[in-house]
PDB file of C-alpha atoms in Angstrom:
ATOM      1  CA  MET A  44      -3.841  12.791 -24.796  1.00 41.00           C
ATOM      2  CA  LEU A  45      -4.575  11.569 -21.181  1.00 43.00           C
ATOM      3  CA  GLN A  46      -7.279  13.673 -20.575  1.00 42.00           C
ATOM      4  CA  ASP A  47      -9.718  12.259 -23.045  1.00 42.00           C
ATOM      5  CA  PHE A  48     -10.401   9.300 -20.629  1.00 40.00           C
ATOM      6  CA  SER A  49     -11.199   9.417 -16.921  1.00 40.00           C
ATOM      7  CA  SER A  50      -9.510   7.985 -14.156  1.00 39.00           C
ATOM      8  CA  VAL A  51     -13.122   8.259 -12.966  1.00 38.00           C
ATOM      9  CA  THR A  52     -14.238   5.702 -14.730  1.00 38.00           C
ATOM     10  CA  LEU A  53     -11.430   3.392 -14.367  1.00 37.00           C
ATOM     11  CA  ARG A  54     -12.179   3.407 -10.480  1.00 36.00           C
ATOM     12  CA  GLU A  55     -15.855   2.842 -11.152  1.00 42.00           C
ATOM     13  CA  ALA A  56     -14.881  -0.106 -13.346  1.00 42.00           C
ATOM     14  CA  ARG A  57     -12.990  -1.772 -10.729  1.00 46.00           C
ATOM     15  CA  PRO A  58     -12.999   0.157  -7.230  1.00 48.00           C
ATOM     16  CA  SER A  59     -11.087  -3.272  -4.878  1.00 80.00           C
ATOM     17  CA  VAL A  60      -8.044  -2.282  -3.341  1.00 94.00           C
ATOM     18  CA  VAL A  61      -6.001  -4.931  -1.763  1.00 96.00           C
ATOM     19  CA  ALA A  62      -3.685  -4.089   0.835  1.00 96.00           C
ATOM     20  CA  THR A  63      -0.792  -6.612   1.683  1.00 95.00           C
ATOM     21  CA  GLU A  64       1.926  -5.966   4.493  1.00 95.00           C
ATOM     22  CA  ARG A  65       3.671  -3.832   2.834  1.00 97.00           C
ATOM     23  CA  LEU A  66       2.252  -2.896  -0.665  1.00 98.00           C
ATOM     24  CA  THR A  67      -0.945  -1.536  -1.800  1.00 97.00           C
ATOM     25  CA  LEU A  68      -2.318  -3.170  -5.116  1.00 98.00           C
ATOM     26  CA  ARG A  69      -4.846  -0.991  -6.791  1.00 97.00           C
ATOM     27  CA  ARG A  70      -6.370  -0.299 -10.381  1.00 95.00           C
ATOM     28  CA  PRO A  71      -3.748   1.740 -12.591  1.00 96.00           C
ATOM     29  CA  THR A  72      -5.247   5.343 -13.931  1.00 95.00           C
ATOM     30  CA  LEU A  73      -3.648   7.472 -16.415  1.00 96.00           C
ATOM     31  CA  ALA A  74      -1.614   9.252 -13.645  1.00 96.00           C
ATOM     32  CA  ASP A  75       0.237   6.591 -13.730  1.00 97.00           C
ATOM     33  CA  VAL A  76       1.199   6.483 -17.136  1.00 98.00           C
ATOM     34  CA  ARG A  77       5.100   7.861 -16.981  1.00 97.00           C
ATOM     35  CA  THR A  78       5.985   5.731 -14.086  1.00 97.00           C
ATOM     36  CA  ILE A  79       4.905   2.668 -15.690  1.00 98.00           C
ATOM     37  CA  VAL A  80       6.266   3.324 -18.475  1.00 98.00           C
ATOM     38  CA  LEU A  81       9.984   4.329 -16.067  1.00 98.00           C
ATOM     39  CA  LEU A  82       9.240   1.162 -14.954  1.00 98.00           C
ATOM     40  CA  ALA A  83       8.204  -0.712 -17.660  1.00 98.00           C
ATOM     41  CA  ASN A  84      10.791   0.185 -20.353  1.00 98.00           C
ATOM     42  CA  ASP A  85      13.713  -1.951 -19.372  1.00 98.00           C
ATOM     43  CA  ARG A  86      14.638  -4.755 -21.732  1.00 97.00           C
ATOM     44  CA  ARG A  87      15.411  -7.168 -18.674  1.00 97.00           C
ATOM     45  CA  VAL A  88      11.620  -6.954 -17.085  1.00 98.00           C
ATOM     46  CA  ALA A  89      10.090  -7.132 -21.044  1.00 97.00           C
ATOM     47  CA  GLU A  90      12.021 -10.665 -22.211  1.00 97.00           C
ATOM     48  CA  ASN A  91      10.890 -11.715 -18.707  1.00 97.00           C
ATOM     49  CA  THR A  92       7.107 -10.648 -19.373  1.00 96.00           C
ATOM     50  CA  ARG A  93       5.209 -12.019 -22.673  1.00 96.00           C
ATOM     51  CA  ARG A  94       3.175  -9.228 -23.614  1.00 94.00           C
ATOM     52  CA  LEU A  95       5.532  -6.404 -23.341  1.00 96.00           C
ATOM     53  CA  PRO A  96       7.076  -4.925 -25.811  1.00 97.00           C
ATOM     54  CA  HIS A  97      10.245  -3.304 -25.957  1.00 97.00           C
ATOM     55  CA  PRO A  98      11.352  -0.364 -26.083  1.00 97.00           C
ATOM     56  CA  TYR A  99       7.936   0.685 -23.326  1.00 98.00           C
ATOM     57  CA  SER A 100       5.851   3.423 -24.587  1.00 98.00           C
ATOM     58  CA  GLN A 101       3.496   6.189 -23.389  1.00 98.00           C
ATOM     59  CA  ASP A 102       1.012   4.776 -26.040  1.00 98.00           C
ATOM     60  CA  ASP A 103       1.567   1.344 -24.990  1.00 98.00           C
ATOM     61  CA  ALA A 104       0.772   1.980 -21.357  1.00 97.00           C
ATOM     62  CA  ILE A 105      -1.981   4.259 -21.992  1.00 97.00           C
ATOM     63  CA  ALA A 106      -3.497   1.179 -24.324  1.00 96.00           C
ATOM     64  CA  PHE A 107      -3.086  -1.107 -21.430  1.00 95.00           C
ATOM     65  CA  ILE A 108      -4.741   1.055 -18.486  1.00 95.00           C
ATOM     66  CA  ARG A 109      -7.812   1.641 -21.140  1.00 94.00           C
ATOM     67  CA  ALA A 110      -7.888  -2.288 -22.158  1.00 92.00           C
ATOM     68  CA  SER A 111      -7.486  -2.624 -18.489  1.00 90.00           C
ATOM     69  CA  ALA A 112     -10.436  -0.460 -17.335  1.00 88.00           C
ATOM     70  CA  LEU A 113     -12.963  -2.695 -20.069  1.00 87.00           C
ATOM     71  CA  PRO A 114     -15.721  -4.203 -17.785  1.00 83.00           C
ATOM     72  CA  ASP A 115     -14.551  -7.624 -19.840  1.00 79.00           C
ATOM     73  CA  GLY A 116     -10.761  -6.402 -19.127  1.00 74.00           C
ATOM     74  CA  GLU A 117      -8.301  -8.425 -17.076  1.00 89.00           C
ATOM     75  CA  THR A 118      -7.916  -7.740 -13.671  1.00 94.00           C
ATOM     76  CA  VAL A 119      -4.694  -5.188 -13.208  1.00 96.00           C
ATOM     77  CA  PHE A 120      -3.386  -4.011 -10.412  1.00 98.00           C
ATOM     78  CA  LEU A 121      -0.207  -1.398  -9.654  1.00 98.00           C
ATOM     79  CA  ILE A 122       1.877  -2.261  -7.154  1.00 98.00           C
ATOM     80  CA  GLU A 123       2.721   0.125  -4.567  1.00 98.00           C
ATOM     81  CA  HIS A 124       4.999   0.130  -1.932  1.00 97.00           C
ATOM     82  CA  ASP A 125       5.624   3.554  -0.157  1.00 94.00           C
ATOM     83  CA  SER A 126       3.546   5.267  -1.739  1.00 83.00           C
ATOM     84  CA  GLY A 127       4.957   4.655  -5.210  1.00 95.00           C
ATOM     85  CA  PRO A 128       4.549   2.421  -7.873  1.00 97.00           C
ATOM     86  CA  ILE A 129       7.181   0.006  -8.503  1.00 98.00           C
ATOM     87  CA  GLY A 130       5.490  -2.620 -10.838  1.00 98.00           C
ATOM     88  CA  MET A 131       1.971  -4.596 -11.724  1.00 98.00           C
ATOM     89  CA  VAL A 132       0.090  -7.727 -11.315  1.00 98.00           C
ATOM     90  CA  GLY A 133      -2.717  -9.157 -12.857  1.00 96.00           C
ATOM     91  CA  ILE A 134      -4.989 -12.063 -13.764  1.00 96.00           C
ATOM     92  CA  ASP A 135      -6.203 -12.703 -17.335  1.00 94.00           C
ATOM     93  CA  CYS A 136      -9.611 -14.404 -17.653  1.00 91.00           C
ATOM     94  CA  SER A 137      -9.945 -14.149 -21.245  1.00 86.00           C
ATOM     95  CA  THR A 138      -9.879 -17.655 -21.639  1.00 86.00           C
ATOM     96  CA  PRO A 139     -12.438 -19.680 -19.896  1.00 86.00           C
ATOM     97  CA  ASP A 140     -11.788 -21.812 -17.100  1.00 89.00           C
ATOM     98  CA  SER A 141      -7.785 -20.748 -17.481  1.00 94.00           C
ATOM     99  CA  ALA A 142      -7.780 -17.552 -16.202  1.00 96.00           C
ATOM    100  CA  GLU A 143      -3.763 -16.680 -15.492  1.00 97.00           C
ATOM    101  CA  LEU A 144      -1.349 -14.505 -13.209  1.00 98.00           C
ATOM    102  CA  GLY A 145       1.188 -12.456 -14.291  1.00 98.00           C
ATOM    103  CA  TYR A 146       3.678  -9.626 -13.004  1.00 98.00           C
ATOM    104  CA  TRP A 147       6.387  -7.966 -13.407  1.00 98.00           C
ATOM    105  CA  LEU A 148       8.525  -5.554 -11.387  1.00 98.00           C
ATOM    106  CA  GLY A 149      10.763  -2.758 -11.899  1.00 98.00           C
ATOM    107  CA  VAL A 150      14.318  -3.796 -11.722  1.00 98.00           C
ATOM    108  CA  GLU A 151      15.426  -1.712  -8.913  1.00 97.00           C
ATOM    109  CA  HIS A 152      12.725  -3.750  -6.975  1.00 98.00           C
ATOM    110  CA  TRP A 153      14.034  -7.110  -7.664  1.00 97.00           C
ATOM    111  CA  GLY A 154      14.976  -9.325  -4.607  1.00 97.00           C
ATOM    112  CA  ARG A 155      12.991  -7.906  -2.312  1.00 97.00           C
ATOM    113  CA  GLY A 156      10.025 -10.384  -1.972  1.00 97.00           C
ATOM    114  CA  PHE A 157       7.771  -7.976  -2.950  1.00 98.00           C
ATOM    115  CA  ALA A 158       6.649  -9.984  -5.929  1.00 98.00           C
ATOM    116  CA  THR A 159       5.607 -12.976  -3.533  1.00 98.00           C
ATOM    117  CA  GLU A 160       3.627 -10.664  -1.193  1.00 97.00           C
ATOM    118  CA  ALA A 161       1.899  -8.987  -5.075  1.00 98.00           C
ATOM    119  CA  ALA A 162       1.114 -12.160  -6.072  1.00 98.00           C
ATOM    120  CA  ARG A 163      -0.520 -13.607  -2.839  1.00 96.00           C
ATOM    121  CA  GLY A 164      -2.445 -10.610  -2.535  1.00 96.00           C
ATOM    122  CA  ALA A 165      -3.810 -11.016  -6.261  1.00 97.00           C
ATOM    123  CA  ILE A 166      -4.080 -14.783  -6.006  1.00 97.00           C
ATOM    124  CA  ASP A 167      -6.512 -13.592  -2.450  1.00 95.00           C
ATOM    125  CA  PHE A 168      -8.642 -11.226  -4.267  1.00 96.00           C
ATOM    126  CA  PHE A 169      -8.880 -14.202  -7.400  1.00 96.00           C
ATOM    127  CA  PHE A 170     -10.034 -17.208  -5.593  1.00 96.00           C
ATOM    128  CA  GLU A 171     -12.686 -14.497  -3.501  1.00 94.00           C
ATOM    129  CA  GLU A 172     -13.824 -12.966  -6.244  1.00 93.00           C
ATOM    130  CA  PHE A 173     -14.186 -15.960  -9.068  1.00 93.00           C
ATOM    131  CA  GLU A 174     -15.385 -19.219  -9.036  1.00 94.00           C
ATOM    132  CA  ASP A 175     -12.784 -20.695 -10.624  1.00 95.00           C
ATOM    133  CA  ASP A 176     -10.899 -23.583  -9.091  1.00 96.00           C
ATOM    134  CA  HIS A 177      -7.739 -23.231 -10.626  1.00 97.00           C
ATOM    135  CA  LEU A 178      -5.178 -20.626 -11.565  1.00 98.00           C
ATOM    136  CA  TYR A 179      -2.104 -21.049 -13.996  1.00 98.00           C
ATOM    137  CA  ALA A 180       0.708 -19.124 -14.154  1.00 98.00           C
ATOM    138  CA  GLY A 181       4.210 -19.689 -16.245  1.00 98.00           C
ATOM    139  CA  ALA A 182       7.811 -18.730 -15.915  1.00 98.00           C
ATOM    140  CA  ARG A 183      10.961 -18.524 -18.690  1.00 98.00           C
ATOM    141  CA  VAL A 184      12.848 -21.691 -17.885  1.00 97.00           C
ATOM    142  CA  THR A 185      15.653 -18.919 -17.521  1.00 97.00           C
ATOM    143  CA  ASN A 186      14.141 -16.933 -14.820  1.00 97.00           C
ATOM    144  CA  PRO A 187      14.700 -18.691 -11.731  1.00 97.00           C
ATOM    145  CA  ALA A 188      13.449 -16.015  -9.634  1.00 97.00           C
ATOM    146  CA  SER A 189       9.790 -16.148 -11.198  1.00 98.00           C
ATOM    147  CA  ARG A 190       9.971 -19.921 -10.681  1.00 98.00           C
ATOM    148  CA  ASN A 191      10.361 -19.548  -6.752  1.00 98.00           C
ATOM    149  CA  VAL A 192       7.674 -16.689  -6.309  1.00 98.00           C
ATOM    150  CA  LEU A 193       5.054 -19.301  -7.725  1.00 98.00           C
ATOM    151  CA  GLU A 194       6.282 -21.715  -5.833  1.00 98.00           C
ATOM    152  CA  LYS A 195       6.430 -19.548  -2.687  1.00 96.00           C
ATOM    153  CA  CYS A 196       2.376 -19.166  -3.455  1.00 97.00           C
ATOM    154  CA  GLY A 197       1.653 -23.172  -3.688  1.00 97.00           C
ATOM    155  CA  PHE A 198       1.711 -23.432  -7.405  1.00 98.00           C
ATOM    156  CA  GLN A 199       2.677 -26.977  -8.577  1.00 98.00           C
ATOM    157  CA  TRP A 200       4.963 -27.316 -11.910  1.00 98.00           C
ATOM    158  CA  SER A 201       2.692 -29.110 -14.471  1.00 98.00           C
ATOM    159  CA  GLY A 202       5.398 -28.906 -17.621  1.00 98.00           C
ATOM    160  CA  VAL A 203       7.438 -26.970 -19.938  1.00 98.00           C
ATOM    161  CA  GLN A 204       5.230 -24.995 -23.067  1.00 98.00           C
ATOM    162  CA  LEU A 205       6.505 -23.009 -25.830  1.00 98.00           C
ATOM    163  CA  HIS A 206       5.089 -19.157 -25.682  1.00 97.00           C
ATOM    164  CA  ARG A 207       5.899 -16.633 -27.682  1.00 97.00           C
ATOM    165  CA  PHE A 208       7.426 -13.146 -25.631  1.00 97.00           C
ATOM    166  CA  LEU A 209       6.853 -10.089 -27.558  1.00 96.00           C
ATOM    167  CA  ALA A 210       9.931  -8.429 -26.985  1.00 96.00           C
ATOM    168  CA  LEU A 211      12.181 -11.329 -28.010  1.00 96.00           C
ATOM    169  CA  GLY A 212      10.154 -11.891 -31.210  1.00 96.00           C
ATOM    170  CA  SER A 213      10.459 -15.015 -30.930  1.00 97.00           C
ATOM    171  CA  SER A 214       9.369 -18.336 -28.741  1.00 97.00           C
ATOM    172  CA  THR A 215      10.850 -19.794 -25.527  1.00 97.00           C
ATOM    173  CA  PRO A 216      10.052 -22.497 -22.822  1.00 98.00           C
ATOM    174  CA  VAL A 217       8.265 -21.387 -20.146  1.00 98.00           C
ATOM    175  CA  ASP A 218       7.769 -23.864 -16.976  1.00 98.00           C
ATOM    176  CA  CYS A 219       3.880 -23.515 -16.561  1.00 98.00           C
ATOM    177  CA  PHE A 220       2.317 -23.635 -13.239  1.00 98.00           C
ATOM    178  CA  ARG A 221      -1.195 -24.451 -11.185  1.00 98.00           C
ATOM    179  CA  LEU A 222      -2.986 -23.877  -8.416  1.00 98.00           C
ATOM    180  CA  SER A 223      -5.545 -25.218  -7.080  1.00 98.00           C
ATOM    181  CA  ARG A 224      -8.266 -23.218  -4.767  1.00 97.00           C
ATOM    182  CA  GLY A 225      -7.903 -26.250  -2.475  1.00 95.00           C
ATOM    183  CA  VAL A 226      -4.012 -25.772  -2.595  1.00 95.00           C
ATOM    184  CA  TRP A 227      -4.572 -21.667  -1.721  1.00 96.00           C
ATOM    185  CA  ALA A 228      -7.099 -22.735   0.637  1.00 93.00           C
ATOM    186  CA  SER A 229      -4.802 -25.206   2.680  1.00 91.00           C
ATOM    187  CA  LEU A 230      -2.380 -22.301   2.181  1.00 90.00           C
ATOM    188  CA  LYS A 231      -4.027 -19.377   3.680  1.00 83.00           C
ATOM    189  CA  SER A 232      -1.862 -18.651   6.199  1.00 66.00           C
ATOM    190  CA  TRP A 233      -0.093 -16.216   4.684  1.00 61.00           C
ATOM    191  CA  SER A 234      -3.261 -14.040   5.002  1.00 57.00           C
ATOM    192  CA  SER A 235      -1.688 -10.866   5.172  1.00 54.00           C
ATOM    193  CA  ALA A 236      -3.801  -9.035   2.124  1.00 58.00           C
ATOM    194  CA  ARG A 237      -7.021  -7.710   2.752  1.00 63.00           C
ATOM    195  CA  ARG A 238      -9.491  -6.198   0.589  1.00 64.00           C
ATOM    196  CA  VAL A 239      -9.943  -2.153   0.957  1.00 65.00           C
ATOM    197  CA  ARG A 240     -13.376  -0.561  -0.425  1.00 61.00           C
TER     198      ARG A 240
END
């Protein structure tokens, strides 16, 4: 099953790699499926991520990687630390003028600043590669750690909405945030992210 979708196709579709001080953000390939499943198949991760089902299967990971490899697919990066995957970060541009940042880490990597660092790398990539003036994000109101990540990245709170979470099978309140290009430019002092070609 893994053989029928070439990882060369994935690399050709989007060749970018973003490097931060401790992390490498790169496109996921089918070689990453087992590791992604190990990291994502935790209810604590799924309950804080809108689109992750629980349980999370190999088929879910394959479908996700295939979708992200499409020319009009969302921009997705596998987060690596010390050459090992620890989570995912991405930008969903499927709704015009409403690009949204999303991220998750395997539980054993929580609380070490990796989410903030990965988010900053993805934000830099977004504002350097796309012309949008705003980037949006959200965090469950019961997830203060994720709200902290967004605030450290310059996002400003814009209200609360109900969003459906696949793993919960229901809607739950989400704090909504917005980051403008101007605020991002003024905070660019974090500048530890760089593009690798």
